[in-house]
Tab-separated table of C-alpha atoms and ligand atoms in Angstrom:
chain	number	residue	atom	x	y	z
H	5	MET	CA	0.000	0.000	0.000
H	6	THR	CA	1.079	3.563	-0.591
H	7	ASN	CA	0.279	6.921	0.959
H	8	LYS	CA	0.840	8.930	-2.223
H	9	ILE	CA	-1.528	11.687	-3.319
H	10	ILE	CA	-2.572	11.802	-6.960
H	11	ASN	CA	-4.359	14.811	-8.344
H	12	ILE	CA	-6.562	14.093	-11.393
H	13	PHE	CA	-7.857	16.733	-13.813
H	14	THR	CA	-10.030	16.024	-16.809
H	15	ASN	CA	-12.009	17.715	-19.504
H	16	GLU	CA	-15.674	16.827	-19.841
H	17	THR	CA	-15.705	14.505	-22.869
H	18	ASP	CA	-17.301	11.070	-22.381
H	19	ILE	CA	-14.051	9.230	-22.974
H	20	SER	CA	-12.159	11.436	-20.500
H	21	LEU	CA	-14.798	10.924	-17.803
H	22	GLU	CA	-14.800	7.146	-18.389
H	23	THR	CA	-11.000	7.100	-18.244
H	24	LYS	CA	-11.081	9.100	-15.011
H	25	SER	CA	-13.438	6.617	-13.281
H	26	GLU	CA	-11.415	3.618	-14.465
H	27	LEU	CA	-8.133	5.193	-13.364
H	28	THR	CA	-9.526	6.367	-10.019
H	29	LYS	CA	-10.746	2.852	-9.248
H	30	ILE	CA	-7.342	1.301	-10.029
H	31	LEU	CA	-5.508	3.912	-7.949
H	32	VAL	CA	-7.870	3.755	-4.947
H	33	ASP	CA	-7.641	-0.072	-4.941
H	34	LYS	CA	-3.867	0.313	-4.728
H	35	GLY	CA	-4.186	2.670	-1.758
H	36	TYR	CA	-3.487	6.027	-3.427
H	37	THR	CA	-5.347	9.116	-2.255
H	38	VAL	CA	-7.024	10.515	-5.354
H	39	THR	CA	-8.181	14.117	-5.363
H	40	GLU	CA	-9.705	16.437	-7.934
H	41	GLU	CA	-8.778	19.594	-5.969
H	42	SER	CA	-5.478	21.273	-6.830
H	43	ARG	CA	-3.014	20.214	-4.098
H	44	ASP	CA	0.500	21.626	-3.601
H	45	ASN	CA	1.623	18.372	-2.023
H	46	ALA	CA	0.472	16.016	-4.801
H	47	ASP	CA	3.024	13.343	-5.699
H	48	LEU	CA	1.697	13.291	-9.234
H	49	ILE	CA	-0.771	15.277	-11.319
H	50	ILE	CA	-2.613	13.384	-14.045
H	51	CYS	CA	-4.366	15.329	-16.763
H	52	ILE	CA	-6.917	13.522	-18.965
H	53	GLY	CA	-7.821	15.209	-22.265
H	54	GLY	CA	-5.921	16.819	-25.147
H	55	ASP	CA	-3.234	19.524	-25.212
H	56	GLY	CA	-5.880	22.141	-24.368
H	57	ALA	CA	-6.783	20.262	-21.170
H	58	PHE	CA	-3.096	19.985	-20.336
H	59	LEU	CA	-2.572	23.747	-20.711
H	60	GLU	CA	-5.700	24.413	-18.649
H	61	THR	CA	-4.444	22.126	-15.871
H	62	ILE	CA	-1.053	23.832	-15.826
H	63	HIS	CA	-2.707	27.252	-15.537
H	64	SER	CA	-5.365	26.243	-13.011
H	65	CYS	CA	-2.666	24.664	-10.797
H	66	LYS	CA	-0.526	27.831	-11.234
H	67	PHE	CA	2.395	25.998	-12.855
H	68	PRO	CA	2.730	23.242	-10.242
H	69	GLN	CA	6.022	21.912	-8.945
H	70	SER	CA	4.678	18.321	-8.818
H	71	PRO	CA	5.414	16.080	-11.811
H	72	ILE	CA	2.591	15.894	-14.341
H	73	ILE	CA	1.581	13.297	-16.913
H	74	GLY	CA	-1.095	13.500	-19.595
H	75	ILE	CA	-3.490	10.774	-20.697
H	76	ASN	CA	-4.489	11.537	-24.234
H	77	THR	CA	-8.197	11.406	-25.052
H	78	GLY	CA	-8.009	14.139	-27.705
H	79	HIS	CA	-6.337	14.101	-31.131
H	80	LEU	CA	-2.615	13.463	-31.210
H	81	GLY	CA	-1.397	15.286	-28.112
H	82	PHE	CA	2.036	16.821	-27.828
H	83	PHE	CA	2.033	17.050	-24.064
H	84	GLN	CA	-0.267	14.063	-23.589
H	85	GLU	CA	1.553	10.766	-23.747
H	86	ILE	CA	-0.371	7.864	-22.200
H	87	SER	CA	-3.106	6.077	-24.125
H	88	PRO	CA	-6.348	5.445	-22.154
H	89	ASP	CA	-5.986	1.757	-23.187
H	90	CYS	CA	-2.741	1.378	-21.218
H	91	LEU	CA	-3.659	2.538	-17.705
H	92	GLU	CA	-2.468	-0.605	-15.894
H	93	GLN	CA	0.902	-0.530	-17.699
H	94	PHE	CA	1.283	3.198	-16.970
H	95	ILE	CA	0.746	2.659	-13.228
H	96	LYS	CA	3.116	-0.299	-13.247
H	97	ASP	CA	5.831	1.786	-14.954
H	98	TYR	CA	5.168	4.663	-12.550
H	99	GLU	CA	5.495	2.407	-9.502
H	100	ASN	CA	8.686	0.852	-10.882
H	101	GLY	CA	10.224	4.257	-11.608
H	102	GLN	CA	10.363	3.498	-15.357
H	103	TYR	CA	10.133	7.155	-16.381
H	104	SER	CA	12.158	10.320	-16.695
H	105	ILE	CA	11.229	13.920	-15.973
H	106	GLN	CA	11.406	16.424	-18.812
H	107	ASP	CA	11.755	19.958	-17.414
H	108	LEU	CA	9.919	22.277	-19.790
H	109	SER	CA	10.867	25.947	-19.858
H	110	THR	CA	8.200	28.618	-19.719
H	111	VAL	CA	8.113	32.189	-21.006
H	112	GLU	CA	7.039	35.257	-19.042
H	113	ALA	CA	5.939	38.716	-20.106
H	114	THR	CA	6.084	41.639	-17.678
H	115	VAL	CA	3.799	44.459	-18.779
H	116	THR	CA	4.638	47.870	-17.295
H	117	LEU	CA	2.084	50.665	-17.606
H	118	LEU	CA	2.794	54.391	-17.943
H	119	ASP	CA	1.727	54.891	-14.300
H	120	GLY	CA	4.382	52.402	-13.139
H	121	ARG	CA	2.103	49.458	-12.319
H	122	SER	CA	3.157	46.114	-13.733
H	123	ASN	CA	1.721	42.666	-14.275
H	124	MET	CA	3.236	39.318	-15.225
H	125	HIS	CA	1.910	36.594	-17.556
H	126	LEU	CA	3.338	33.105	-17.828
H	127	GLY	CA	3.061	30.757	-20.809
H	128	LEU	CA	4.099	27.183	-21.447
H	129	ASN	CA	3.585	27.398	-25.219
H	130	GLU	CA	3.905	31.074	-25.957
H	131	ILE	CA	3.247	34.737	-25.272
H	132	ILE	CA	1.556	36.740	-28.028
H	133	ILE	CA	1.482	40.527	-28.202
H	134	LYS	CA	-1.104	41.934	-30.580
H	135	GLY	CA	-3.270	44.969	-31.260
H	136	ARG	CA	-7.002	45.270	-30.639
H	137	GLN	CA	-9.424	43.466	-32.964
H	138	SER	CA	-7.774	43.338	-36.373
H	139	TYR	CA	-5.897	46.636	-36.069
H	140	ALA	CA	-2.157	46.578	-36.711
H	141	ILE	CA	0.132	47.166	-33.768
H	142	HIS	CA	3.263	49.332	-33.937
H	143	PHE	CA	6.212	48.974	-31.600
H	144	GLY	CA	9.952	49.133	-31.242
H	145	LEU	CA	11.651	45.863	-30.336
H	146	SER	CA	14.952	45.685	-28.457
H	147	ILE	CA	17.043	42.654	-27.713
H	148	ASP	CA	19.078	42.680	-24.526
H	149	GLY	CA	18.564	46.441	-24.249
H	150	LYS	CA	19.613	47.223	-27.854
H	151	PRO	CA	17.058	48.439	-30.417
H	152	LEU	CA	16.607	45.925	-33.243
H	153	GLU	CA	13.549	46.760	-35.337
H	154	ARG	CA	10.361	48.784	-35.670
H	155	PHE	CA	7.442	46.439	-36.108
H	156	SER	CA	4.093	47.005	-37.750
H	157	GLY	CA	1.626	44.164	-38.321
H	158	ASP	CA	-0.723	41.858	-36.429
H	159	GLY	CA	1.760	41.207	-33.633
H	160	ILE	CA	4.499	38.866	-32.502
H	161	LEU	CA	4.568	35.476	-30.861
H	162	VAL	CA	7.351	34.399	-28.529
H	163	ALA	CA	7.397	30.611	-28.258
H	164	THR	CA	9.167	28.266	-25.906
H	165	SER	CA	10.766	25.193	-27.433
H	166	SER	CA	7.825	22.994	-26.424
H	167	GLY	CA	5.376	25.586	-27.796
H	168	SER	CA	7.179	25.667	-31.151
H	169	THR	CA	4.851	22.978	-32.572
H	170	ALA	CA	1.675	24.906	-31.663
H	171	TYR	CA	0.590	28.328	-33.011
H	172	ASN	CA	4.224	29.156	-33.770
H	173	TYR	CA	4.359	26.371	-36.355
H	174	SER	CA	1.112	27.497	-38.000
H	175	LEU	CA	2.711	30.917	-38.446
H	176	GLY	CA	5.679	29.418	-40.314
H	177	GLY	CA	7.981	29.238	-37.285
H	178	SER	CA	10.435	26.390	-36.821
H	179	ILE	CA	9.943	23.190	-34.871
H	180	VAL	CA	12.439	23.097	-32.006
H	181	ASP	CA	13.595	19.968	-30.220
H	182	PRO	CA	12.452	20.576	-26.594
H	183	ARG	CA	15.937	19.652	-25.363
H	184	LEU	CA	17.085	23.056	-26.683
H	185	ASP	CA	16.413	25.950	-24.325
H	186	LEU	CA	15.616	29.062	-26.347
H	187	LEU	CA	12.980	31.610	-27.286
H	188	GLN	CA	11.618	31.831	-30.801
H	189	VAL	CA	10.273	35.223	-31.877
H	190	THR	CA	7.833	34.805	-34.778
H	191	PRO	CA	6.191	37.769	-36.501
H	192	ILE	CA	2.452	37.662	-37.219
H	193	ALA	CA	1.758	39.240	-40.616
H	194	PRO	CA	4.560	41.859	-40.498
H	195	MET	CA	4.129	44.863	-42.824
H	196	ASN	CA	7.389	46.238	-44.116
H	197	THR	CA	7.211	49.848	-45.270
H	198	THR	CA	9.695	52.710	-45.341
H	199	ALA	CA	8.653	53.599	-41.775
H	200	TYR	CA	8.618	50.124	-40.218
H	201	ARG	CA	11.187	47.426	-40.932
H	202	SER	CA	11.173	44.070	-39.207
H	203	PHE	CA	12.295	40.529	-39.923
H	204	THR	CA	9.774	38.431	-41.791
H	205	SER	CA	11.088	35.110	-40.451
H	206	SER	CA	11.424	33.844	-36.884
H	207	ILE	CA	14.518	34.721	-34.914
H	208	LEU	CA	15.954	32.498	-32.183
H	209	LEU	CA	17.346	33.836	-28.934
H	210	PRO	CA	19.382	32.047	-26.277
H	211	ALA	CA	17.462	31.448	-23.043
H	212	GLU	CA	19.407	34.049	-21.046
H	213	ILE	CA	18.523	36.958	-23.359
H	214	SER	CA	15.351	39.033	-22.985
H	215	LEU	CA	13.469	41.193	-25.431
H	216	GLU	CA	11.613	44.420	-24.782
H	217	ILE	CA	8.703	45.896	-26.670
H	218	PHE	CA	7.898	49.616	-26.665
H	219	PRO	CA	4.409	50.179	-28.079
H	220	GLU	CA	3.672	53.446	-29.828
H	221	GLN	CA	1.235	55.436	-27.735
H	222	GLU	CA	-1.312	55.741	-30.562
H	223	ASP	CA	-1.832	51.986	-30.062
H	224	ASN	CA	-3.743	52.496	-26.856
H	225	ARG	CA	-5.164	48.983	-26.603
H	226	ILE	CA	-2.820	45.994	-26.545
H	227	PHE	CA	-3.557	42.338	-25.927
H	228	ILE	CA	-1.292	39.783	-24.307
H	229	LEU	CA	-2.134	36.123	-24.797
H	230	ASN	CA	-0.412	33.508	-22.685
H	231	ASP	CA	-1.313	30.057	-24.045
H	232	GLY	CA	-4.483	31.547	-25.525
H	233	ILE	CA	-5.576	33.415	-22.360
H	234	GLU	CA	-6.220	36.996	-23.404
H	235	THR	CA	-5.678	40.147	-21.297
H	236	GLY	CA	-6.239	43.677	-22.628
H	237	TYR	CA	-4.161	46.694	-21.583
H	238	SER	CA	-4.181	50.443	-22.176
H	239	ASN	CA	-1.307	52.892	-21.651
H	240	VAL	CA	1.483	50.338	-21.868
H	241	LYS	CA	5.012	51.681	-21.384
H	242	ASP	CA	6.899	48.493	-22.203
H	243	ILE	CA	6.702	44.718	-22.186
H	244	LYS	CA	9.666	42.558	-21.258
H	245	VAL	CA	9.614	38.953	-22.485
H	246	GLU	CA	12.064	36.377	-21.164
H	247	VAL	CA	12.502	32.758	-20.169
H	248	SER	CA	10.983	32.299	-16.714
H	249	ASP	CA	12.543	30.491	-13.755
H	250	THR	CA	9.325	28.448	-13.522
H	251	MET	CA	9.468	25.006	-15.098
H	252	VAL	CA	6.876	22.349	-15.809
H	253	HIS	CA	8.006	18.865	-14.818
H	254	LEU	CA	6.557	16.540	-17.404
H	255	MET	CA	6.814	12.818	-16.810
H	256	ARG	CA	7.974	10.851	-19.856
H	257	PHE	CA	7.881	7.082	-20.333
H	258	LYS	CA	10.185	4.903	-22.365
H	259	ASN	CA	8.265	4.956	-25.653
H	260	TYR	CA	8.199	8.758	-25.853
H	261	ASP	CA	9.889	10.068	-28.981
H	262	PHE	CA	9.468	13.751	-29.854
H	263	TRP	CA	10.451	13.475	-33.521
H	264	ASN	CA	8.176	10.508	-34.101
H	265	LYS	CA	5.318	12.545	-32.649
H	266	VAL	CA	6.150	15.482	-34.921
H	267	LYS	CA	6.343	13.166	-37.947
H	268	THR	CA	3.012	11.518	-37.110
H	269	LYS	CA	1.236	14.837	-36.643
H	270	PHE	CA	2.635	16.941	-39.455
H	271	LEU	CA	3.911	14.661	-42.255
I	7	NAD	P1	-7.439	25.160	-29.316
I	7	NAD	O1	-8.587	24.384	-28.774
I	7	NAD	O2	-7.688	26.186	-30.362
I	7	NAD	O3	-6.315	24.107	-29.782
I	7	NAD	C1	-5.277	24.473	-30.582
I	7	NAD	C2	-4.512	23.258	-31.137
I	7	NAD	O4	-3.159	23.428	-30.742
I	7	NAD	C3	-4.932	21.874	-30.645
I	7	NAD	O5	-4.984	21.031	-31.767
I	7	NAD	C4	-3.785	21.474	-29.716
I	7	NAD	O6	-3.553	20.065	-29.735
I	7	NAD	C5	-2.646	22.175	-30.346
I	7	NAD	N1	-1.523	22.412	-29.438
I	7	NAD	C6	-1.532	23.056	-28.243
I	7	NAD	N2	-0.286	23.065	-27.720
I	7	NAD	C7	0.497	22.402	-28.619
I	7	NAD	C8	1.883	22.111	-28.671
I	7	NAD	N3	2.717	22.493	-27.705
I	7	NAD	N4	2.354	21.443	-29.759
I	7	NAD	C9	1.538	21.061	-30.761
I	7	NAD	N5	0.219	21.322	-30.778
I	7	NAD	C10	-0.289	21.995	-29.726
I	7	NAD	O7	-6.744	25.931	-28.116
I	7	NAD	P2	-6.273	25.346	-26.729
I	7	NAD	O8	-6.503	23.872	-26.733
I	7	NAD	O9	-6.838	26.187	-25.657
I	7	NAD	O10	-4.697	25.580	-26.800
I	7	NAD	C11	-4.152	26.881	-26.751
I	7	NAD	C12	-3.039	26.876	-27.755
I	7	NAD	O11	-3.604	26.817	-29.044
I	7	NAD	C13	-2.194	28.123	-27.753
I	7	NAD	O12	-1.147	28.031	-26.843
I	7	NAD	C14	-1.725	28.187	-29.200
I	7	NAD	O13	-0.403	27.695	-29.362
I	7	NAD	C15	-2.664	27.275	-29.965
I	7	NAD	N6	-3.322	28.001	-31.047
I	7	NAD	C16	-2.992	27.642	-32.309
I	7	NAD	C17	-3.510	28.355	-33.381
I	7	NAD	C18	-3.080	27.968	-34.753
I	7	NAD	O14	-2.307	27.022	-34.866
I	7	NAD	N7	-3.501	28.694	-35.769
I	7	NAD	C19	-4.391	29.419	-33.164
I	7	NAD	C20	-4.721	29.745	-31.847
I	7	NAD	C21	-4.173	29.025	-30.785
């Protein structure tokens, strides 16, 4: 018997709910304490659903320090690894320590307003900075304190390595092996004119380098999206985007192969 606490989160699809009851029964029979409330002291967090459910779990648990594993009941999941047909094997491998922990980097954006107040947003996939509705946004972009470009267009996306296969990829950004720690800055529909010049491809920055964005004050409404969660701001002085100290500790089992997953999903 064990005295471990397992925290289970699920989306509301039929298959996820069925998987949750089956898994809960197996775990309770083995003596685990199973809870659906977010617990700081959980030994393991299990998320049942697709990548969206995984991101939601990470955000609702405020980027937990406990290891997390995903059971995939959606389409091919990038974060989700375990098939709902293999629950017994998964628990056996877990109990025998047949897994590794992949520490995933996250990206943070600190928004500072003209009155000095500031707010921070954390993303596992990406941070997006865009204008209101379909208006173009205009800003200066500096890297490590040095001005690089003047941007005009729909916005920019700053992806982590593990977020590179999400929205970043749809925008023409590169797929990054999650073992590389970097930030990928991908423009969203950049408009190059005589007044505004910016790169039209993604640029890659080492993890220790930050970028700053200085919106033009005519753009008085700016949106930040962290993993799709949108927050609107007015009177923004600057936005600093950098790799965060927070990490997500994703459990990986022996059959996990990033490039095979990429091949299966995209080719
Ligand atoms: P959603 O329901 O719109 O799902 C978006 C898709 O992105 C799903 O198919 C999901 O499996 C996939 N996805 C999410 N993270 C991924 C990753 N790291 N690698 C590969 N695929 C991934 O939105 P959601 O489920 O709430 O997820 C939010 C994420 O959706 C955002 O972080 C963003 O990256 C992504 N998104 C993508 C597009 C696009 O590709 N055009 C547009 C908006 C949002």
